[in-house]
Short mmCIF file of C-alpha atoms and ligand atoms in Angstrom, two decimals:
data_model
loop_
_atom_site.label_atom_id
_atom_site.label_comp_id
_atom_site.label_asym_id
_atom_site.label_seq_id
_atom_site.Cartn_x
_atom_site.Cartn_y
_atom_site.Cartn_z
CA UNK A 1 -23.40 19.39 -12.09
CA UNK A 2 -20.96 17.36 -13.58
CA UNK A 3 -17.42 16.55 -11.90
CA UNK A 4 -14.30 15.05 -12.98
CA UNK A 5 -13.48 12.18 -11.54
CA UNK A 6 -10.38 9.74 -11.66
CA UNK A 7 -11.58 6.67 -12.80
CA UNK A 8 -9.36 3.38 -12.54
CA UNK A 9 -8.49 1.76 -15.88
CA UNK A 10 -6.56 -1.01 -14.90
CA UNK A 11 -3.75 -2.26 -12.01
CA UNK A 12 -0.96 -4.77 -11.64
CA UNK A 13 1.46 -5.79 -9.84
CA UNK A 14 5.10 -7.36 -9.01
CA UNK A 15 6.71 -9.84 -6.48
CA UNK A 16 10.05 -10.87 -6.69
CA UNK A 17 11.07 -14.95 -7.87
CA UNK A 18 12.90 -15.35 -4.47
CA UNK A 19 10.45 -16.53 -2.17
CA UNK A 20 11.48 -16.84 2.41
CA UNK A 21 8.89 -19.26 3.92
CA UNK A 22 8.73 -18.62 7.58
CA UNK A 23 10.22 -22.22 8.18
CA UNK A 24 13.43 -20.01 5.95
CA UNK A 25 13.33 -17.68 8.53
CA UNK A 26 13.36 -19.88 12.13
CA UNK A 27 16.66 -21.37 10.63
CA UNK A 28 17.89 -17.38 10.86
CA UNK A 29 16.05 -16.29 14.17
CA UNK A 30 14.52 -17.76 17.56
CA UNK A 31 11.09 -17.53 15.56
CA UNK A 32 8.29 -20.84 14.69
CA UNK A 33 6.07 -20.37 11.75
CA UNK A 34 3.53 -21.38 13.88
CA UNK A 35 4.30 -17.44 16.61
CA UNK A 36 4.22 -15.46 12.87
CA UNK A 37 1.03 -17.21 11.42
CA UNK A 38 -1.21 -16.52 14.67
CA UNK A 39 -0.15 -12.78 15.52
CA UNK A 40 0.75 -11.88 11.88
CA UNK A 41 -1.27 -14.14 9.13
CA UNK A 42 2.34 -13.99 7.10
CA UNK A 43 3.53 -16.89 5.57
CA UNK A 44 5.95 -16.35 3.34
CA UNK A 45 7.64 -12.97 1.61
CA UNK A 46 9.47 -11.93 -1.75
CA UNK A 47 12.53 -10.56 -2.00
CA UNK A 48 14.76 -9.24 -4.73
CA UNK A 49 17.94 -10.40 -6.21
CA UNK A 50 20.44 -8.92 -6.29
CA UNK A 51 20.54 -5.93 -8.90
CA UNK A 52 16.93 -6.01 -8.67
CA UNK A 53 15.90 -2.15 -7.44
CA UNK A 54 12.90 -0.97 -6.44
CA UNK A 55 12.28 1.08 -10.08
CA UNK A 56 12.93 -2.81 -11.49
CA UNK A 57 9.75 -3.84 -9.01
CA UNK A 58 7.97 -1.09 -10.11
CA UNK A 59 8.39 -0.24 -13.83
CA UNK A 60 6.92 -3.88 -14.03
CA UNK A 61 4.16 -3.43 -11.45
CA UNK A 62 3.45 -0.45 -13.75
CA UNK A 63 4.12 -2.48 -17.33
CA UNK A 64 1.36 -5.23 -16.06
CA UNK A 65 -1.30 -2.09 -15.14
CA UNK A 66 -0.59 -0.74 -18.30
CA UNK A 67 -1.58 -3.88 -20.97
CA UNK A 68 -4.52 -5.01 -17.90
CA UNK A 69 -5.87 -0.96 -18.56
CA UNK A 70 -4.91 -1.57 -22.49
CA UNK A 71 -3.21 1.41 -22.77
CA UNK A 72 -0.50 2.86 -24.11
CA UNK A 73 2.39 4.39 -21.84
CA UNK A 74 3.03 7.22 -24.02
CA UNK A 75 -0.85 8.23 -22.81
CA UNK A 76 0.36 8.66 -19.52
CA UNK A 77 1.63 12.24 -18.31
CA UNK A 78 1.69 11.85 -14.99
CA UNK A 79 3.43 9.09 -12.61
CA UNK A 80 2.87 9.64 -8.21
CA UNK A 81 5.29 6.65 -7.26
CA UNK A 82 5.25 5.74 -3.40
CA UNK A 83 8.52 4.75 -1.74
CA UNK A 84 10.24 4.20 1.49
CA UNK A 85 12.86 2.78 -0.46
CA UNK A 86 13.90 4.16 -3.56
CA UNK A 87 16.72 3.36 -5.80
CA UNK A 88 18.85 6.57 -4.50
CA UNK A 89 18.58 9.38 -1.85
CA UNK A 90 17.82 11.62 -5.73
CA UNK A 91 16.45 11.05 -7.99
CA UNK A 92 13.17 10.30 -7.26
CA UNK A 93 12.56 6.41 -8.24
CA UNK A 94 9.50 8.22 -10.26
CA UNK A 95 12.12 9.51 -13.19
CA UNK A 96 13.65 5.80 -13.21
CA UNK A 97 10.56 4.27 -13.56
CA UNK A 98 9.06 6.79 -16.58
CA UNK A 99 12.51 6.64 -18.51
CA UNK A 100 11.84 2.99 -18.55
CA UNK A 101 8.74 2.93 -19.54
CA UNK A 102 10.29 5.05 -23.07
CA UNK A 103 7.81 8.29 -21.07
CA UNK A 104 9.47 11.72 -20.94
CA UNK A 105 6.68 14.66 -20.78
CA UNK A 106 4.39 14.86 -18.08
CA UNK A 107 6.24 14.71 -14.62
CA UNK A 108 7.01 11.56 -12.65
CA UNK A 109 7.89 12.18 -8.87
CA UNK A 110 8.33 9.94 -5.56
CA UNK A 111 6.41 10.57 -2.75
CA UNK A 112 6.84 8.94 0.97
CA UNK A 113 3.71 8.13 3.64
CA UNK A 114 5.88 4.63 4.20
CA UNK A 115 2.74 1.89 4.52
CA UNK A 116 0.21 5.07 3.97
CA UNK A 117 1.71 6.12 0.92
CA UNK A 118 -0.02 4.44 -1.87
CA UNK A 119 -3.43 6.29 -0.55
CA UNK A 120 -1.40 9.14 -0.04
CA UNK A 121 -0.10 9.25 -3.69
CA UNK A 122 -3.73 7.98 -5.22
CA UNK A 123 -5.31 11.04 -3.36
CA UNK A 124 -2.72 13.35 -4.79
CA UNK A 125 -3.12 12.03 -8.34
CA UNK A 126 -6.52 12.08 -8.03
CA UNK A 127 -6.51 16.01 -6.72
CA UNK A 128 -4.11 16.09 -9.98
CA UNK A 129 -6.20 14.39 -12.21
CA UNK A 130 -9.42 16.76 -10.72
CA UNK A 131 -7.84 19.84 -11.22
CA UNK A 132 -7.28 19.33 -14.81
CA UNK A 133 -3.22 19.73 -14.95
CA UNK A 134 -3.25 15.98 -16.24
CA UNK A 135 -5.36 13.95 -17.93
CA UNK A 136 -4.01 10.13 -17.29
CA UNK A 137 -1.97 8.82 -14.14
CA UNK A 138 0.13 5.71 -13.15
CA UNK A 139 -0.19 5.62 -9.99
CA UNK A 140 2.50 3.27 -8.02
CA UNK A 141 3.95 1.45 -4.52
CA UNK A 142 6.79 0.11 -4.69
CA UNK A 143 9.40 -1.42 -1.87
CA UNK A 144 12.76 -3.36 -1.62
CA UNK A 145 12.48 -3.47 2.58
CA UNK A 146 14.34 -6.52 2.83
CA UNK A 147 17.22 -3.62 2.04
CA UNK A 148 16.42 -1.58 5.33
CA UNK A 149 15.48 -5.04 7.71
CA UNK A 150 17.82 -6.04 10.65
CA UNK A 151 17.82 -9.36 9.94
CA UNK A 152 18.62 -10.37 13.47
CA UNK A 153 15.84 -8.51 14.48
CA UNK A 154 13.01 -10.92 14.43
CA UNK A 155 10.40 -8.47 16.42
CA UNK A 156 10.72 -6.80 12.03
CA UNK A 157 12.31 -8.75 9.67
CA UNK A 158 9.79 -11.41 9.88
CA UNK A 159 6.87 -8.86 9.21
CA UNK A 160 8.15 -7.34 5.84
CA UNK A 161 9.00 -7.63 2.12
CA UNK A 162 9.86 -6.53 -1.20
CA UNK A 163 6.87 -6.46 -3.94
CA UNK A 164 4.94 -4.16 -6.42
CA UNK A 165 1.86 -2.90 -7.76
CA UNK A 166 0.37 -0.25 -9.67
CA UNK A 167 -2.86 1.59 -10.92
CA UNK A 168 -3.75 3.95 -14.22
CA UNK A 169 -6.22 6.61 -13.23
CA UNK A 170 -8.05 8.15 -16.56
CA UNK A 171 -9.86 12.08 -15.60
CA UNK A 172 -13.31 11.44 -16.57
CA UNK A 173 -16.55 13.76 -17.04
CA UNK A 174 -18.86 12.16 -14.91
CA UNK A 175 -22.27 12.74 -13.86
CA UNK A 176 -21.54 14.29 -10.36
CA UNK A 177 -23.32 11.97 -8.80
CA UNK A 178 -22.87 9.21 -5.54
CA UNK A 179 -22.69 6.66 -8.37
CA UNK A 180 -20.10 7.51 -10.18
CA UNK A 181 -17.17 5.72 -11.19
CA UNK A 182 -13.85 6.63 -10.24
CA UNK A 183 -12.72 8.34 -6.82
CA UNK A 184 -15.45 9.26 -4.86
CA UNK A 185 -13.30 10.85 -1.44
CA UNK A 186 -10.02 10.76 0.19
CA UNK A 187 -9.04 11.03 3.63
CA UNK A 188 -5.66 11.78 4.94
CA UNK A 189 -3.62 12.28 8.61
CA UNK A 190 -0.38 12.58 10.27
CA UNK A 191 0.85 12.82 13.49
CA UNK A 192 4.52 13.48 14.16
CA UNK A 193 3.85 12.67 17.96
CA UNK A 194 4.29 9.03 17.05
CA UNK A 195 7.44 9.50 14.46
CA UNK A 196 9.58 7.64 16.57
CA UNK A 197 7.11 3.98 17.19
CA UNK A 198 7.96 2.78 13.45
CA UNK A 199 11.13 4.57 11.50
CA UNK A 200 14.67 3.77 10.27
CA UNK A 201 17.77 5.11 11.91
CA UNK A 202 19.42 6.69 9.25
CA UNK A 203 19.48 8.61 6.72
CA UNK A 204 21.53 11.44 4.34
CA UNK A 205 20.92 14.40 6.67
CA UNK A 206 21.53 12.84 9.86
CA UNK A 207 23.39 9.90 10.49
CA UNK A 208 24.88 9.84 6.06
CA UNK A 209 24.14 5.85 5.98
CA UNK A 210 20.56 4.28 4.93
CA UNK A 211 20.03 2.89 8.33
CA UNK A 212 17.24 0.10 9.38
CA UNK A 213 13.90 -0.24 10.28
CA UNK A 214 12.79 0.17 13.53
CA UNK A 215 10.17 -0.30 15.51
CA UNK A 216 7.87 -0.85 19.09
CA UNK A 217 5.12 -3.26 17.73
CA UNK A 218 2.86 -2.79 19.85
CA UNK A 219 2.13 0.67 20.35
CA UNK A 220 1.99 0.61 16.10
CA UNK A 221 -0.88 -1.72 17.08
CA UNK A 222 -2.94 -0.40 19.69
CA UNK A 223 -3.60 2.55 17.70
CA UNK A 224 -4.04 1.30 14.38
CA UNK A 225 -7.33 0.22 14.50
CA UNK A 226 -8.34 3.21 16.29
CA UNK A 227 -6.52 5.78 13.23
CA UNK A 228 -7.81 3.11 10.70
CA UNK A 229 -11.91 3.04 11.70
CA UNK A 230 -11.75 6.80 11.73
CA UNK A 231 -10.50 7.78 8.57
CA UNK A 232 -12.89 5.20 6.95
CA UNK A 233 -15.92 6.87 9.41
CA UNK A 234 -14.69 10.02 7.33
CA UNK A 235 -14.48 8.25 4.37
CA UNK A 236 -18.49 6.88 5.20
CA UNK A 237 -19.63 10.40 6.32
CA UNK A 238 -18.05 12.13 3.10
CA UNK A 239 -20.07 10.43 0.89
CA UNK A 240 -23.55 8.78 2.75
CA UNK A 241 -22.32 5.72 2.21
CA UNK A 242 -22.01 2.81 5.11
CA UNK A 243 -20.65 -0.28 5.25
CA UNK A 244 -23.09 -2.45 3.87
CA UNK A 245 -22.83 -0.48 0.56
CA UNK A 246 -19.12 -1.94 0.09
CA UNK A 247 -18.80 -4.98 -1.73
CA UNK A 248 -14.50 -4.76 -0.88
CA UNK A 249 -12.29 -3.43 1.92
CA UNK A 250 -9.70 -3.78 1.08
CA UNK A 251 -6.83 -3.26 3.46
CA UNK A 252 -3.29 -2.61 3.96
CA UNK A 253 -1.69 -6.10 4.32
CA UNK A 254 0.05 -5.49 7.44
CA UNK A 255 -1.02 -7.78 10.33
CA UNK A 256 -4.80 -9.96 9.63
CA UNK A 257 -4.98 -9.29 13.07
CA UNK A 258 -5.60 -5.42 12.77
CA UNK A 259 -7.44 -6.05 9.45
CA UNK A 260 -10.25 -8.29 11.05
CA UNK A 261 -10.12 -5.75 14.19
CA UNK A 262 -10.96 -3.65 12.14
CA UNK A 263 -13.23 -4.97 9.74
CA UNK A 264 -15.34 -6.08 12.94
CA UNK A 265 -15.16 -2.86 14.56
CA UNK A 266 -16.82 -1.63 11.46
CA UNK A 267 -18.91 -4.00 10.78
CA UNK A 268 -17.79 -4.67 7.65
CA UNK A 269 -18.43 -8.56 6.71
CA UNK A 270 -15.42 -10.37 7.03
CA UNK A 271 -16.57 -12.13 2.82
CA UNK A 272 -16.23 -8.97 1.71
CA UNK A 273 -12.57 -8.29 3.22
CA UNK A 274 -9.43 -9.06 0.45
CA UNK A 275 -6.57 -10.72 1.89
CA UNK A 276 -3.37 -11.32 0.85
CA UNK A 277 -1.00 -10.70 4.06
CA UNK A 278 -0.37 -14.33 3.85
CA UNK A 279 1.06 -14.45 0.53
CA UNK A 280 3.75 -11.64 0.78
CA UNK A 281 4.04 -9.84 4.37
CA UNK A 282 4.08 -6.18 4.91
CA UNK A 283 5.18 -4.62 1.55
CA UNK A 284 4.50 -1.35 2.79
CA UNK A 285 3.40 0.77 0.19
CA UNK A 286 2.84 -1.51 -2.16
CA UNK A 287 0.45 -4.21 0.20
CA UNK A 288 -2.57 -2.07 -1.19
CA UNK A 289 -2.56 -2.36 -5.04
CA UNK A 290 -1.17 -5.81 -4.88
CA UNK A 291 -3.62 -6.89 -2.86
CA UNK A 292 -5.98 -4.94 -5.42
CA UNK A 293 -5.01 -6.49 -8.21
CA UNK A 294 -5.25 -10.20 -6.50
CA UNK A 295 -9.38 -9.52 -6.06
CA UNK A 296 -9.16 -7.81 -10.13
CA UNK A 297 -7.66 -10.54 -11.79
CA UNK A 298 -9.33 -13.51 -9.69
CA UNK A 299 -12.77 -11.25 -10.75
CA UNK A 300 -14.27 -10.64 -7.60
CA UNK A 301 -13.84 -7.22 -8.06
CA UNK A 302 -15.94 -5.88 -10.65
CA UNK A 303 -17.28 -2.64 -12.82
CA UNK A 304 -19.38 -0.69 -10.92
CA UNK A 305 -18.53 -2.11 -7.47
CA UNK A 306 -17.56 0.27 -4.35
CA UNK A 307 -14.34 -0.80 -3.10
CA UNK A 308 -12.95 0.99 0.46
CA UNK A 309 -8.90 1.26 0.49
CA UNK A 310 -7.05 2.42 3.42
CA UNK A 311 -3.62 2.04 5.03
CA UNK A 312 -1.54 2.87 8.72
CA UNK A 313 1.97 3.34 8.98
CA UNK A 314 4.95 5.16 10.21
CA UNK A 315 4.94 8.58 11.04
CA UNK A 316 1.91 7.65 11.89
CA UNK A 317 0.43 8.68 8.60
CA UNK A 318 -3.38 6.99 7.55
CA UNK A 319 -5.73 7.17 5.23
CA UNK A 320 -8.52 6.30 3.45
CA UNK A 321 -9.82 6.12 -0.70
CA UNK A 322 -13.54 5.15 -1.39
CA UNK A 323 -14.19 4.54 -5.05
CA UNK A 324 -16.64 3.12 -7.77
CA UNK A 325 -14.53 0.08 -9.89
O1 UT7 B 1 2.24 -1.03 8.57
C1 UT7 B 1 1.77 -0.82 9.72
C2 UT7 B 1 3.31 -0.66 10.67
N1 UT7 B 1 2.89 -1.63 11.53
C3 UT7 B 1 2.21 -3.07 11.82
O2 UT7 B 1 1.55 -2.97 11.71
C4 UT7 B 1 2.86 -3.64 13.30
C5 UT7 B 1 2.02 -3.49 14.32
N2 UT7 B 1 2.11 -4.68 14.79
C6 UT7 B 1 2.37 -5.63 15.12
O3 UT7 B 1 1.98 -6.39 13.74
C7 UT7 B 1 2.46 -6.91 16.47
O4 UT7 B 1 2.59 -5.73 16.92
C8 UT7 B 1 3.40 -7.54 15.87
C9 UT7 B 1 3.05 -8.52 14.77
C10 UT7 B 1 4.65 -6.91 15.75
C11 UT7 B 1 3.92 -8.16 17.69
O5 UT7 B 1 2.51 -9.30 17.98
P1 UT7 B 1 2.43 -8.38 19.66
O6 UT7 B 1 1.21 -9.39 19.31
O7 UT7 B 1 2.28 -6.96 19.55
O8 UT7 B 1 3.15 -8.83 19.71
P2 UT7 B 1 4.16 -8.44 21.25
O9 UT7 B 1 5.19 -7.32 20.58
O10 UT7 B 1 3.43 -7.96 22.32
O11 UT7 B 1 5.52 -9.46 21.27
C12 UT7 B 1 5.48 -10.92 22.73
C13 UT7 B 1 6.00 -11.38 22.24
C14 UT7 B 1 7.45 -11.01 23.03
O12 UT7 B 1 7.65 -12.07 24.08
P3 UT7 B 1 7.62 -11.75 25.62
O13 UT7 B 1 7.97 -10.63 26.16
O14 UT7 B 1 6.35 -11.43 25.76
O15 UT7 B 1 8.59 -12.85 26.24
C15 UT7 B 1 7.69 -10.68 21.62
O16 UT7 B 1 9.29 -10.81 22.73
O17 UT7 B 1 6.48 -12.51 21.30
C16 UT7 B 1 8.08 -12.06 21.52
N3 UT7 B 1 7.76 -12.21 19.85
C17 UT7 B 1 8.33 -13.31 19.20
N4 UT7 B 1 8.36 -14.33 18.98
C18 UT7 B 1 8.78 -15.21 18.28
C19 UT7 B 1 8.60 -11.13 18.62
N5 UT7 B 1 9.20 -11.12 18.41
C20 UT7 B 1 8.66 -12.20 17.79
C21 UT7 B 1 8.70 -13.40 16.92
N6 UT7 B 1 9.13 -15.52 16.47
N7 UT7 B 1 9.29 -13.33 15.37
#
């Protein structure tokens, strides 16, 4: 029996021009290049320019994805934008992106699941496409975390950066087999008992301010590997696949140690892991499509490859997606 699948037509990314190195950060707070590299794998992050908003980053990434897919913006009828750093409290940054791309049909909305945002957005768009409600979606992760960092807190300011990534999904009829192209399965989880371990200490309804990111890093680290591996096992079980079948593992880029430990626990070979955290730090919802765009553009990810995505972040939220390129 045939099935409608969300097939990836292309992907794109954008990083702001300004680079902030570990050495530059060490001149501002009590840290060192050695500590940051050893504990996280991060070497640099990109910082949005004054007047450069999340929507601008998202539009650039979306244009790159549309070009990579070889399609016109007018064929898009759904935009799902994952962000925790919107331009404004409302309207959704997605409508600024829609307007910037010259699209005025279909629907555009934001989705907030912090670092898991891209997986949640991908799953949401996939469900809309498979239901027949929309035909072609832009799924974007875009963040300007530099705007919510406490630059005097060495425990957080060295970790995060700005950036955006996007994919174009197209609803296509496939044979309905495990060898189908497109998204094969998605698994989303949340557990609000952990909501105070990674949060922003402000908001329109609570403080009427934007607030700053606060994190109990060690606590997040403690839960990360277990949560990540649980939803990946769910993806394997749902599709009858194993770690050996995976061509590329493209995880949320927060910390190299978390990525290495997750891959090791799942028996995913190190050469299958796409790692870009060194280049841009933790860009929250943008990190997976940023890494994906690198691996697609350098020729590693090819048509027919089985690609495993995962993320874990504030909430806690966590999720996985398994797709055939
Ligand atoms: O996207 C999902 C959300 N975020 C994450 O996935 C982050 C998860 N957590 C982590 O990646 C790690 O916990 C961190 C990178 C944040 C911290 O690494 P850690 O190995 O867990 O270090 P720690 O928090 O246990 O701190 C070790 C030491 C402490 O000093 P003492 O108490 O041992 O004297 C910290 O005060 O390192 C100190 N420290 C630093 N030293 C130099 C904390 N931040 C820094 C820093 N530079 N930037």
